[in-house]
Short mmCIF file of C-alpha atoms in Angstrom, two decimals:
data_model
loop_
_atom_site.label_atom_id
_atom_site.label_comp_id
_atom_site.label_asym_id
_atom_site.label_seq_id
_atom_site.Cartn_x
_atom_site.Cartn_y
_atom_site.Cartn_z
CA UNK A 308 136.30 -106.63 -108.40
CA UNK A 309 140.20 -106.70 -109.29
CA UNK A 310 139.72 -109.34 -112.08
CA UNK A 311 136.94 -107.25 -113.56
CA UNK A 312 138.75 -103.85 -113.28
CA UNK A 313 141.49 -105.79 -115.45
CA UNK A 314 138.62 -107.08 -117.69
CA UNK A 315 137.45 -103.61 -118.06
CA UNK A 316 141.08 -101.98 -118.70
CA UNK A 317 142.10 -104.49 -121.12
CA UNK A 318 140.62 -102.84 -124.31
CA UNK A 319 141.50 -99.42 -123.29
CA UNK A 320 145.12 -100.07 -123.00
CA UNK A 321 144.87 -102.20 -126.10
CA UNK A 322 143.17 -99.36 -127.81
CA UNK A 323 146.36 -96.68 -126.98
CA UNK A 324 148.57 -99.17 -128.86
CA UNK A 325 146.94 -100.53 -131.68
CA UNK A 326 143.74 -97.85 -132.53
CA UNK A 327 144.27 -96.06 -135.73
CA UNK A 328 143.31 -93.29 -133.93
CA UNK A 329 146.41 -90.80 -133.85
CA UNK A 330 145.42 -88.52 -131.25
CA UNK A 331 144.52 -91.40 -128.73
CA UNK A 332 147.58 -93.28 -129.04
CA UNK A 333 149.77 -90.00 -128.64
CA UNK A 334 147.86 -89.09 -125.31
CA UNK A 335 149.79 -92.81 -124.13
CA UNK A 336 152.47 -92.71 -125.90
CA UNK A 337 153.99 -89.93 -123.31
CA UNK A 338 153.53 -93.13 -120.73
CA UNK A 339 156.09 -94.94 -122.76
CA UNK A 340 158.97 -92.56 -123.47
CA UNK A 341 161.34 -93.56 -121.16
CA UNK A 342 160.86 -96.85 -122.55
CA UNK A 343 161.96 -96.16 -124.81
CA UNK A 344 164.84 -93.82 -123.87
CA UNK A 345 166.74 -96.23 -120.95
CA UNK A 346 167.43 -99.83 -120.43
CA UNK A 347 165.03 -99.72 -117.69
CA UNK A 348 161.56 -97.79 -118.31
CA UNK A 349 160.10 -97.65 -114.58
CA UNK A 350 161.22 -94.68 -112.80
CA UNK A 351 159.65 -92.17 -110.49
CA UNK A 352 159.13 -89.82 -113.72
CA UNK A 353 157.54 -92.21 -115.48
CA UNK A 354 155.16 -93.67 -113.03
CA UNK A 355 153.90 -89.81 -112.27
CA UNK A 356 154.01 -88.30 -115.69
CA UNK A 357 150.99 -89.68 -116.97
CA UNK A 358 148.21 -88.36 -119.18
CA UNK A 359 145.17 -86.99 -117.88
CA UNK A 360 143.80 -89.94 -119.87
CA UNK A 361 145.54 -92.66 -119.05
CA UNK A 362 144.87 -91.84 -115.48
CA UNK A 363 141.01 -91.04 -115.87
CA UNK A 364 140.15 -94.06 -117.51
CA UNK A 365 142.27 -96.01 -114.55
CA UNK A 366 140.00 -94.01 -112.19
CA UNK A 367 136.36 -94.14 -114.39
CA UNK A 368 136.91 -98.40 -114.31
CA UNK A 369 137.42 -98.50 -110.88
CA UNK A 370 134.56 -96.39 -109.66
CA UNK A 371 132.37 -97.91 -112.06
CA UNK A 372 133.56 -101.38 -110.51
CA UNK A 373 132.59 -100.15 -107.50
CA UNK A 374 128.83 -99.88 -108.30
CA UNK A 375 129.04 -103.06 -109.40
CA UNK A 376 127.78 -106.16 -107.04
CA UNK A 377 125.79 -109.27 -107.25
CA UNK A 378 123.88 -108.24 -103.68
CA UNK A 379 123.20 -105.06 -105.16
CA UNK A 380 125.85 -103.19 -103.12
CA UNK A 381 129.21 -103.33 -101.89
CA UNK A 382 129.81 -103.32 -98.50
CA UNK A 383 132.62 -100.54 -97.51
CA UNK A 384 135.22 -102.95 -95.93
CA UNK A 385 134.59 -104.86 -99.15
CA UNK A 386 135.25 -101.34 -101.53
CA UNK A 387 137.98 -100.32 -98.62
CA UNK A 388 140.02 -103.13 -99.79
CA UNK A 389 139.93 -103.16 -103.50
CA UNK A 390 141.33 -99.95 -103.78
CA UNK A 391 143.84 -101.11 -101.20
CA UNK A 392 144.57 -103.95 -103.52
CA UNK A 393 144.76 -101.97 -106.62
CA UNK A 394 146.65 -99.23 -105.51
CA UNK A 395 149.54 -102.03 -104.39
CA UNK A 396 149.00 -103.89 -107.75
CA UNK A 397 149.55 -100.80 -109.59
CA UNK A 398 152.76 -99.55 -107.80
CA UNK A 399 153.83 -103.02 -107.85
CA UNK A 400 153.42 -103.27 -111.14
CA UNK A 401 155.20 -99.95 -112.05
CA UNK A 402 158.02 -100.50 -109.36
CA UNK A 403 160.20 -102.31 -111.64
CA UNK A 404 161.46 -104.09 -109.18
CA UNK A 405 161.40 -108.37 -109.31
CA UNK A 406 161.07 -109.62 -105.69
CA UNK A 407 160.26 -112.94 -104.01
CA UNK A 408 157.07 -111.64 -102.55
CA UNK A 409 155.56 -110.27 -105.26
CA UNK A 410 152.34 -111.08 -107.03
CA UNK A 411 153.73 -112.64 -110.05
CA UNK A 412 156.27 -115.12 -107.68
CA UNK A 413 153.76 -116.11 -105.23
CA UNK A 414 151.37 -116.49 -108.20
CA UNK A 415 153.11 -117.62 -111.28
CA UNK A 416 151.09 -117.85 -114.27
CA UNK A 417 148.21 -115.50 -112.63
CA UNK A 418 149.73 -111.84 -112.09
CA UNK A 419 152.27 -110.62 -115.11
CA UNK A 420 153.60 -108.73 -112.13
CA UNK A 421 156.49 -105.76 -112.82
CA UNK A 422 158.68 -107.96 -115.37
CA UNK A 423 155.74 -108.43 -117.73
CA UNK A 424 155.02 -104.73 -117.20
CA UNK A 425 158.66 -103.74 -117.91
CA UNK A 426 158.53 -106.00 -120.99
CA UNK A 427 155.42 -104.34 -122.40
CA UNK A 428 157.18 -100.88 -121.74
CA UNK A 429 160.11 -101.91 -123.22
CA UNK A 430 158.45 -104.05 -126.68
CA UNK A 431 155.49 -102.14 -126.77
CA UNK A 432 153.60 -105.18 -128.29
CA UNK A 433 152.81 -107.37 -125.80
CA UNK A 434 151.40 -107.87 -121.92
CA UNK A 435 148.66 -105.05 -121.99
CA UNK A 436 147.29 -106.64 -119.12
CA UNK A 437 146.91 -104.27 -116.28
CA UNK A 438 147.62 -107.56 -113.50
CA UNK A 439 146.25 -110.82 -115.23
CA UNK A 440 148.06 -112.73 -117.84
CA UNK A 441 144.74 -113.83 -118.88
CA UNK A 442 143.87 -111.88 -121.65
CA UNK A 443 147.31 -111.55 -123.08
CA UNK A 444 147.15 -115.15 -123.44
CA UNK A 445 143.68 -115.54 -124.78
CA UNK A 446 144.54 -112.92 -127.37
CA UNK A 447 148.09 -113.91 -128.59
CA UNK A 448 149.78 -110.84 -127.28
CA UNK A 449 152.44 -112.75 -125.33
CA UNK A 450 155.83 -112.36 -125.91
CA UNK A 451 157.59 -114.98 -128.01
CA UNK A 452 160.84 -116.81 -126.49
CA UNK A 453 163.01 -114.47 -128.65
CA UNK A 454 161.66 -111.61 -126.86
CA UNK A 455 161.78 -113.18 -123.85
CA UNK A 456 165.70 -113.93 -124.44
CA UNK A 457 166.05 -110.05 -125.54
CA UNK A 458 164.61 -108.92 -122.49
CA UNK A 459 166.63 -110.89 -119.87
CA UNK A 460 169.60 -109.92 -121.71
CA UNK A 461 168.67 -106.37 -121.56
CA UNK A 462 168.28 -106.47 -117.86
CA UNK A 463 171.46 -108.32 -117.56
CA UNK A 464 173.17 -105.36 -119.00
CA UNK A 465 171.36 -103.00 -117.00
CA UNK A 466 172.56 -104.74 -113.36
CA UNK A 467 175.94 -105.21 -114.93
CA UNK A 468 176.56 -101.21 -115.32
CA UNK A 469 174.77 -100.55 -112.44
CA UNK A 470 177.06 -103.01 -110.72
CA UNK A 471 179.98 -101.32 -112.95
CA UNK A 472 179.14 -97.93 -111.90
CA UNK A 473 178.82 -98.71 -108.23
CA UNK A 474 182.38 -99.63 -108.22
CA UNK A 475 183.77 -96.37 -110.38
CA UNK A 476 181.94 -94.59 -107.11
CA UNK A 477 183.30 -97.12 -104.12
CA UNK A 478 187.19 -96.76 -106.35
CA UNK A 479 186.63 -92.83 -106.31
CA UNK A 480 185.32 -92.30 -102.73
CA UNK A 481 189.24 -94.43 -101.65
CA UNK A 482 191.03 -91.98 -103.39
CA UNK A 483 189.92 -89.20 -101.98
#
């Protein structure tokens, strides 16, 4: 069910970005300022501020994955957990944060995980996978080595003034 909710996404999301459609892409494009705006895109702001659209078409795929079953019907332990599981793949994924536990570093290759999702917020162009690197890959919507470079660098500077500003606050709380 979680690898056919992706399935299902995929051209949706792919649709905000590259549809000609100006009105469509706007209604995402509210998803993305911060992006656009900070070194780091995922904050609590972001992750609640967005569209009615973006959101609806999250929810349509996932009940209409619901109704779907070999057997004819899913049991409710069975639909129980795959919201379970796609509620933690989507805050996951929107966290921002790059942890030893999570989906992408227990399964490299599978899950694009927060980092990929960061990336895509931050390039625009690539990972439009919701949690599998699958289509990304099938499609050529990747990101090159120079991006990748770009992007670690960015992050870089973003725990270096972090770190920086930390220590103006530690310095300032001695004085007094």
């Amino acid at each position: 069910g979680v690898f056919l909710y992706d399935a299902l996404f995929y051209p949706f999301h792919l649709s905000f970005h590259k549809l000609r459609a100006r009105r469509w892409r706007k209604m995402h494009a509210r998803h993305h300022v911060w992006g656009s705006t900070e070194a780091a895109a995922h904050n609590a702001v972001e992750t609640v501020q967005n569209s009615y659209l973006d959101a609806g078409v999250q929810v349509f795929i996932n009940i209409f994955v619901q109704h779907l079953s070999p057997w004819g019907f899913k049991h409710p332990l069975s639909r129980a957990l795959h919201n379970v599981m796609v509620v933690y793949l989507l805050c996951e994924s929107h966290s921002g944060y790059d942890l030893p536990f999570m989906s992408h570093r227990l399964f490299p290759g599978l899950f694009g995980g927060p980092v990929a999702h960061e990336q895509h917020h931050q390039q625009g162009n690539v990972n439009f996978h919701q949690f599998f690197l699958w289509a990304d890959r099938i499609l050529g919507h990747t990101p090159t080595a120079e991006q990748n470079r770009k992007h670690r660098e960015a992050l870089a500077a973003v725990g270096a003034a972090q770190d920086s500003a930390r220590q103006q606050q530690a310095a300032a709380e001695v004085v007094r």
